[in-house]
Coordinates of N, CA, C and O and ligand atoms in Angstrom, one line a residue:
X74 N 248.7 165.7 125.0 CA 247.8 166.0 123.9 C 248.2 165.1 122.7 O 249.3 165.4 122.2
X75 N 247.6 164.2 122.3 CA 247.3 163.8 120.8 C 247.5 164.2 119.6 O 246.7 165.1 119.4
X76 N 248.0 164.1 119.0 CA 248.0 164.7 117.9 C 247.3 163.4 116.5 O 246.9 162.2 116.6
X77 N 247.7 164.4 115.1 CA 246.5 163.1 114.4 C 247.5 161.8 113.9 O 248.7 161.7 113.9
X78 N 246.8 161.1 113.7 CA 247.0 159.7 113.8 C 247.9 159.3 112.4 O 247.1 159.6 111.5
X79 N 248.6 159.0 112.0 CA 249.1 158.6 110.8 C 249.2 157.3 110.3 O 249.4 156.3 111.0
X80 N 248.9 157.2 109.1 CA 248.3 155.2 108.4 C 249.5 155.2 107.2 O 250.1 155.9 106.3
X81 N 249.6 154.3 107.6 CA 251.1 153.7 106.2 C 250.6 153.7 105.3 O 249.6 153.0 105.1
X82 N 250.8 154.4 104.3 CA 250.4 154.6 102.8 C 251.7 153.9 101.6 O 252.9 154.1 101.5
X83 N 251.1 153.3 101.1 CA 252.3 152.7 99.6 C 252.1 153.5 98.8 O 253.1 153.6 98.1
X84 N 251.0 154.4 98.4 CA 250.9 154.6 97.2 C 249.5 155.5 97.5 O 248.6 155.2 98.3
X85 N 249.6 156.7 96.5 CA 248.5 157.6 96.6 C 247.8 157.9 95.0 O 248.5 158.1 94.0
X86 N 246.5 157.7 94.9 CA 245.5 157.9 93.8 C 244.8 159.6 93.8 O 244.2 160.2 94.7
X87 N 245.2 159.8 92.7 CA 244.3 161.2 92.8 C 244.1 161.6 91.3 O 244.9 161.8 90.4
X88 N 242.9 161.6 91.5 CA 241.0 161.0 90.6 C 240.9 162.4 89.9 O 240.2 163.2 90.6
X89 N 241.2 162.8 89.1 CA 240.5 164.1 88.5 C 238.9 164.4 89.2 O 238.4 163.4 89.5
X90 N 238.3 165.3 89.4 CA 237.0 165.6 89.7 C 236.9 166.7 88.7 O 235.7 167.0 88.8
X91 N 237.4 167.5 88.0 CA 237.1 168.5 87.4 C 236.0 168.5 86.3 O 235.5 167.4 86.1
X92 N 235.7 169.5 85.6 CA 234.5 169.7 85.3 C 234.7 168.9 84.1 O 233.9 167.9 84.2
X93 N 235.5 168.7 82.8 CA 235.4 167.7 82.0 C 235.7 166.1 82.2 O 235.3 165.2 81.4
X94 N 236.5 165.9 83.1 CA 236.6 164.5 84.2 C 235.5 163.9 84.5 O 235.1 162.7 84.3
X95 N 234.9 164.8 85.3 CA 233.1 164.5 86.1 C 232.0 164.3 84.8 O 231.2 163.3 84.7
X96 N 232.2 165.3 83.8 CA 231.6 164.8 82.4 C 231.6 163.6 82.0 O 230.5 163.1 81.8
X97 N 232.5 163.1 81.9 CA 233.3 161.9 81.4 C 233.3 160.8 82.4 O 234.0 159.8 82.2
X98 N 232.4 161.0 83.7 CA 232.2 159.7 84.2 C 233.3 159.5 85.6 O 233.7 158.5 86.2
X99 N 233.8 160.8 85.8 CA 234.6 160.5 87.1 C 233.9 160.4 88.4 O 234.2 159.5 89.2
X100 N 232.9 161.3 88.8 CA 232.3 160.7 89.6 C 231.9 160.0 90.0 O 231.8 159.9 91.2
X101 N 231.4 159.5 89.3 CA 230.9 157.7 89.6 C 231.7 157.0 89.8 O 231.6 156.1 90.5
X102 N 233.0 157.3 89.2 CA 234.3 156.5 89.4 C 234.7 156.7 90.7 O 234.8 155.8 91.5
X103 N 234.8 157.7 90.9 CA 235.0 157.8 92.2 C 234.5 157.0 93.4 O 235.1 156.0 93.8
X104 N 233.4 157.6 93.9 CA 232.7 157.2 94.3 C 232.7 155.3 94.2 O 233.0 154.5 95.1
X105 N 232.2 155.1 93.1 CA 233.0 153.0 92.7 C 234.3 152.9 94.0 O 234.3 152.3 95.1
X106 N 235.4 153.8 93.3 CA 236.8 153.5 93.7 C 237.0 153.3 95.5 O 237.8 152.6 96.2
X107 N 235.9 154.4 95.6 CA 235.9 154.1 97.3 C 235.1 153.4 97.8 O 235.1 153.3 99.0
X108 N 234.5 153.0 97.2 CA 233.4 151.6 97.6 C 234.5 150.5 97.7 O 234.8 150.0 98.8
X109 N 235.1 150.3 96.3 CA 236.2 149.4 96.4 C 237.2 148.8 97.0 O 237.7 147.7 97.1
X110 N 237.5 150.0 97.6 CA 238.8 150.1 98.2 C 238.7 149.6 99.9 O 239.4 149.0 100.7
X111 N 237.2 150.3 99.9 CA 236.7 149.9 101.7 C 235.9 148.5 101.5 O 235.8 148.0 102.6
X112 N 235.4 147.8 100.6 CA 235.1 146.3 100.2 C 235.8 145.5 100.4 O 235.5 144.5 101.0
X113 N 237.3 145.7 99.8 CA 238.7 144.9 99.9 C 239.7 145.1 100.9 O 240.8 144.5 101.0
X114 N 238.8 146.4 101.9 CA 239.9 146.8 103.0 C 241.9 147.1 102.0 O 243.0 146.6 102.2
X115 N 241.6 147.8 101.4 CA 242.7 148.7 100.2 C 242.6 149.8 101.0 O 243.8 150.2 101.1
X116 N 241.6 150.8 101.8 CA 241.7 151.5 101.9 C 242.6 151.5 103.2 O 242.6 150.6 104.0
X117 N 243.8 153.2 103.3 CA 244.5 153.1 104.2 C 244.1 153.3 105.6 O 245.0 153.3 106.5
X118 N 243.1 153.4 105.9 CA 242.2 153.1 107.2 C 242.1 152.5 107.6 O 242.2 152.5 108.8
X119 N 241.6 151.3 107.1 CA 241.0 149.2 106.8 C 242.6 148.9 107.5 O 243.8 149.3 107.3
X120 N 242.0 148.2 108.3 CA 243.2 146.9 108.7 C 243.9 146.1 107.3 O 243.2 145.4 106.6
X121 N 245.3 146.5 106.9 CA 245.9 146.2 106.0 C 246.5 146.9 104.9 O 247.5 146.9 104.2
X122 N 244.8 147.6 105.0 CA 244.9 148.8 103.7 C 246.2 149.8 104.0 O 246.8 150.2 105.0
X123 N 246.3 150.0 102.9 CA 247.8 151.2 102.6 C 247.2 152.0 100.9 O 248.2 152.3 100.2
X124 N 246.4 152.2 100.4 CA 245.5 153.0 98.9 C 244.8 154.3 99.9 O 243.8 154.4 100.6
X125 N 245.7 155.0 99.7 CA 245.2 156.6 99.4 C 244.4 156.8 98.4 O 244.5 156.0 97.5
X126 N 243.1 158.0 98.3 CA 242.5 157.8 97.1 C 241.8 159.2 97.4 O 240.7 159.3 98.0
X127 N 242.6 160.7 96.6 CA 241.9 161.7 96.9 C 241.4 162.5 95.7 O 242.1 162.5 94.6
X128 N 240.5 163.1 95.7 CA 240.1 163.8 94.1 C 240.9 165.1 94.2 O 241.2 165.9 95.1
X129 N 241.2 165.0 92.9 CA 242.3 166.1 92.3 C 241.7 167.3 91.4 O 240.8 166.9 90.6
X130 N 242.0 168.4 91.4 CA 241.5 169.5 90.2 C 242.2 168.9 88.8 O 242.4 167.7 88.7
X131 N 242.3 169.9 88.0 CA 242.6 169.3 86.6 C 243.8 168.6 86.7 O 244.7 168.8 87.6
X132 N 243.8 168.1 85.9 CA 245.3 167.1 85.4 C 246.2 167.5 84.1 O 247.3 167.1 83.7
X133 N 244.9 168.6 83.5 CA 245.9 168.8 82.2 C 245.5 168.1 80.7 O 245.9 168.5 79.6
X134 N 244.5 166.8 81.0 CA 244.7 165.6 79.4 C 242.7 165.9 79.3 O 241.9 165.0 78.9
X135 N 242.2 167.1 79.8 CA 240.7 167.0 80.1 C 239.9 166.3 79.1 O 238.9 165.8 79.5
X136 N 240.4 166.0 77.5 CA 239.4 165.5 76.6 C 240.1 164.3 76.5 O 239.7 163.6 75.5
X137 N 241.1 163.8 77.2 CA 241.1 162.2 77.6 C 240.7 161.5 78.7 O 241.0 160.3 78.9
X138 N 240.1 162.1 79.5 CA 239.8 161.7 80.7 C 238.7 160.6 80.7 O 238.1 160.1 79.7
X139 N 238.4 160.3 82.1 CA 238.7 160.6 82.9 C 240.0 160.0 83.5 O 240.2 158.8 83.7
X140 N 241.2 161.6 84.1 CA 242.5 161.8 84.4 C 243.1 160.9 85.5 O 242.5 161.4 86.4
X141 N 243.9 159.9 86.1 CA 244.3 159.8 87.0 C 245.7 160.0 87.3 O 246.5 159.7 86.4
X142 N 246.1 160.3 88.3 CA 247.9 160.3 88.8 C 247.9 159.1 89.6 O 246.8 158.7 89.9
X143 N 248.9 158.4 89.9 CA 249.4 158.2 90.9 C 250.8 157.7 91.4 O 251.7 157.0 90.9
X144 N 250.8 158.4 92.5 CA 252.7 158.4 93.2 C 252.8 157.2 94.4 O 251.9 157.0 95.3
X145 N 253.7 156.8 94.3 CA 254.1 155.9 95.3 C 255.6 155.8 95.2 O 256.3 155.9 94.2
X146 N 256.1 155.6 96.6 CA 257.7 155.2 96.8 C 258.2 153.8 96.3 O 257.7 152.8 96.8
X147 N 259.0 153.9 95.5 CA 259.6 152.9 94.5 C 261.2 152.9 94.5 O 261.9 153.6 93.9
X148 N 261.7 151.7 95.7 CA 262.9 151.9 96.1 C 263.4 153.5 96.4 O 262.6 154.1 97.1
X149 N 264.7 154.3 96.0 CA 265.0 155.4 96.4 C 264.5 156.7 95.9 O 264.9 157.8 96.3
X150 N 263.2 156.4 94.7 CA 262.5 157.2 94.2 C 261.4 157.4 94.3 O 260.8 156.3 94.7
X151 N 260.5 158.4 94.1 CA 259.1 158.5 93.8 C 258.6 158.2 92.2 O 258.7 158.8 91.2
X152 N 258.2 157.0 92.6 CA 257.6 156.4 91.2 C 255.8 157.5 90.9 O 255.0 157.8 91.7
X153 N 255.7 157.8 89.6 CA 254.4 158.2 89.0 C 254.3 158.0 87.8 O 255.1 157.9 86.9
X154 N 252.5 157.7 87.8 CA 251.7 156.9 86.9 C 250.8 157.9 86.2 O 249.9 158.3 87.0
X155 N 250.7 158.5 84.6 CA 249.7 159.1 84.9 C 248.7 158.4 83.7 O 249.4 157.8 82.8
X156 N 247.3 158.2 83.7 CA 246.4 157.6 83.3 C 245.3 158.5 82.8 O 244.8 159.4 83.4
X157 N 245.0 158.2 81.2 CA 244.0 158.5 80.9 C 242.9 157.7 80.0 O 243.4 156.8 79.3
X158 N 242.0 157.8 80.1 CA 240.8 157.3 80.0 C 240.6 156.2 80.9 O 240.3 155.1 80.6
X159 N 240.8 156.6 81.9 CA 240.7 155.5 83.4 C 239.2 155.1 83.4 O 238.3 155.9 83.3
X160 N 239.1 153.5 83.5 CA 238.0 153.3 84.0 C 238.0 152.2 85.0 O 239.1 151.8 85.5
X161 N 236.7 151.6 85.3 CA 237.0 151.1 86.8 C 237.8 150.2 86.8 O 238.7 150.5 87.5
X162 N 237.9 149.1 86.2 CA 239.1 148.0 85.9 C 240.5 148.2 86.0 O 241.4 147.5 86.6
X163 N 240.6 149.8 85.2 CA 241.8 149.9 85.5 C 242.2 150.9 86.9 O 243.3 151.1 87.3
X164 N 241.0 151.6 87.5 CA 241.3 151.8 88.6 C 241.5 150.9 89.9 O 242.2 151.2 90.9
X165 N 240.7 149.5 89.4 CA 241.0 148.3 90.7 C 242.8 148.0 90.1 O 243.8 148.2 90.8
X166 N 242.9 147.6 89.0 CA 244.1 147.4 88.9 C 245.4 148.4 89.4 O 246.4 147.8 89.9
X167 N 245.5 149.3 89.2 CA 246.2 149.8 89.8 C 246.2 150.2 91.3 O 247.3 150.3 91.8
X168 N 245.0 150.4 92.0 CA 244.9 150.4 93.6 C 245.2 148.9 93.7 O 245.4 148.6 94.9
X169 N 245.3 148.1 93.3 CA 246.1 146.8 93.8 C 247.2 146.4 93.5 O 247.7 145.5 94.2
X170 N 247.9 147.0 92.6 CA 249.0 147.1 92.2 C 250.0 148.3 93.6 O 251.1 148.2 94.2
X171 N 249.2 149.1 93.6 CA 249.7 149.7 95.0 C 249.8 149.1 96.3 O 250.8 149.3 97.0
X172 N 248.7 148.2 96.7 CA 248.2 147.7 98.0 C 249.5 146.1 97.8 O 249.8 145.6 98.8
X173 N 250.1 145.7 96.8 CA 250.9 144.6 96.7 C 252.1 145.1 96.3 O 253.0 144.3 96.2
X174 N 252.2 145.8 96.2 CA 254.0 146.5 95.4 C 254.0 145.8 94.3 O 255.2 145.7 93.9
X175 N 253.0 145.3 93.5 CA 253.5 145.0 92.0 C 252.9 146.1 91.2 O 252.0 146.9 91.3
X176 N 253.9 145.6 90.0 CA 254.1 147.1 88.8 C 253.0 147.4 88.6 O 252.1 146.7 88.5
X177 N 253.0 148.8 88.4 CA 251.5 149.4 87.8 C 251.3 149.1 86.3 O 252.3 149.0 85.5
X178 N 249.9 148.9 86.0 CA 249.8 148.7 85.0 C 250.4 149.7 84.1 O 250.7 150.8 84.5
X179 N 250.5 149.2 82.5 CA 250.7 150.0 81.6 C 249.9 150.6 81.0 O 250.0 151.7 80.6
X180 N 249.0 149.9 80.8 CA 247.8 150.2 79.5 C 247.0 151.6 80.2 O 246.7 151.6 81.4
X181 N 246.9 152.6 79.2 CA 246.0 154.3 79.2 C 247.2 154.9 79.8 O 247.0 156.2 79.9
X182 N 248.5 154.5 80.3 CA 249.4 155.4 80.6 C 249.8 156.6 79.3 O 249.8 156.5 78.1
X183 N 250.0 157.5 80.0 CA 250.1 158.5 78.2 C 252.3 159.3 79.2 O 252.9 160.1 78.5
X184 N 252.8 158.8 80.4 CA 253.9 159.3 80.7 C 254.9 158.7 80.3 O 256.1 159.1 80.5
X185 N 254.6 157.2 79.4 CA 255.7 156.7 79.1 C 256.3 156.7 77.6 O 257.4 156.2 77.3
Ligands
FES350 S1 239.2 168.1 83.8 FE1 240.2 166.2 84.3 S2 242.2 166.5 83.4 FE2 241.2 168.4 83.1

């Protein structure tokens, strides 16, 4: 028997979808993000790809949004990023910042 299949992941994205996020244009972001991700083969399915990318309930920053997290393994820790007023630019930049092991961006970070 088979069991399910497992894909190397660097690094995981998760997208607020909640109701003032989606206000604020996350949907569409979304939706972009996974277009993108499967365009550039980023996604962790795609030959290469290693960008997780799942929608999340609230995040907590709703009238800065739209919210993003993201965790990835960073030497002997779990590195996280959290992002607000994410838009698509800085969503390609940081899923590529994942997909290459270089630093995530700083700029809309509100955890540092
Ligand atoms: S609705 Fe997105 S952070 Fe609360």
């Amino acid at each position: 028997m088979s069991g399910p299949k497992f894909f190397v992941t660097n690094g995981h994205l998760l997208l607020c979808q909640a109701s003032t996020c989606t206000r604020l244009g996350a949907d569409v972001l979304y939706q972009a993000l996974w277009a993108y991700l499967e365009r550039e083969h980023l996604a962790y399915y795609k030959a290469g790809g290693s960008v997780r990318l799942t929608s999340s309930g609230c995040l907590g920053v709703c009238n800065y949004g739209p919210a993003l997290l993201c965790y990835r393994q960073q030497g002997p820790g779990l590195e996280q990023a959290w992002y607000a007023a994410a838009d698509f630019l800085l969503l390609r930049q940081v899923a590529q910042a994942v997909q290459t092991g270089a630093a995530l961006p700083r700029a809309h970070r509100y955890d540092l």
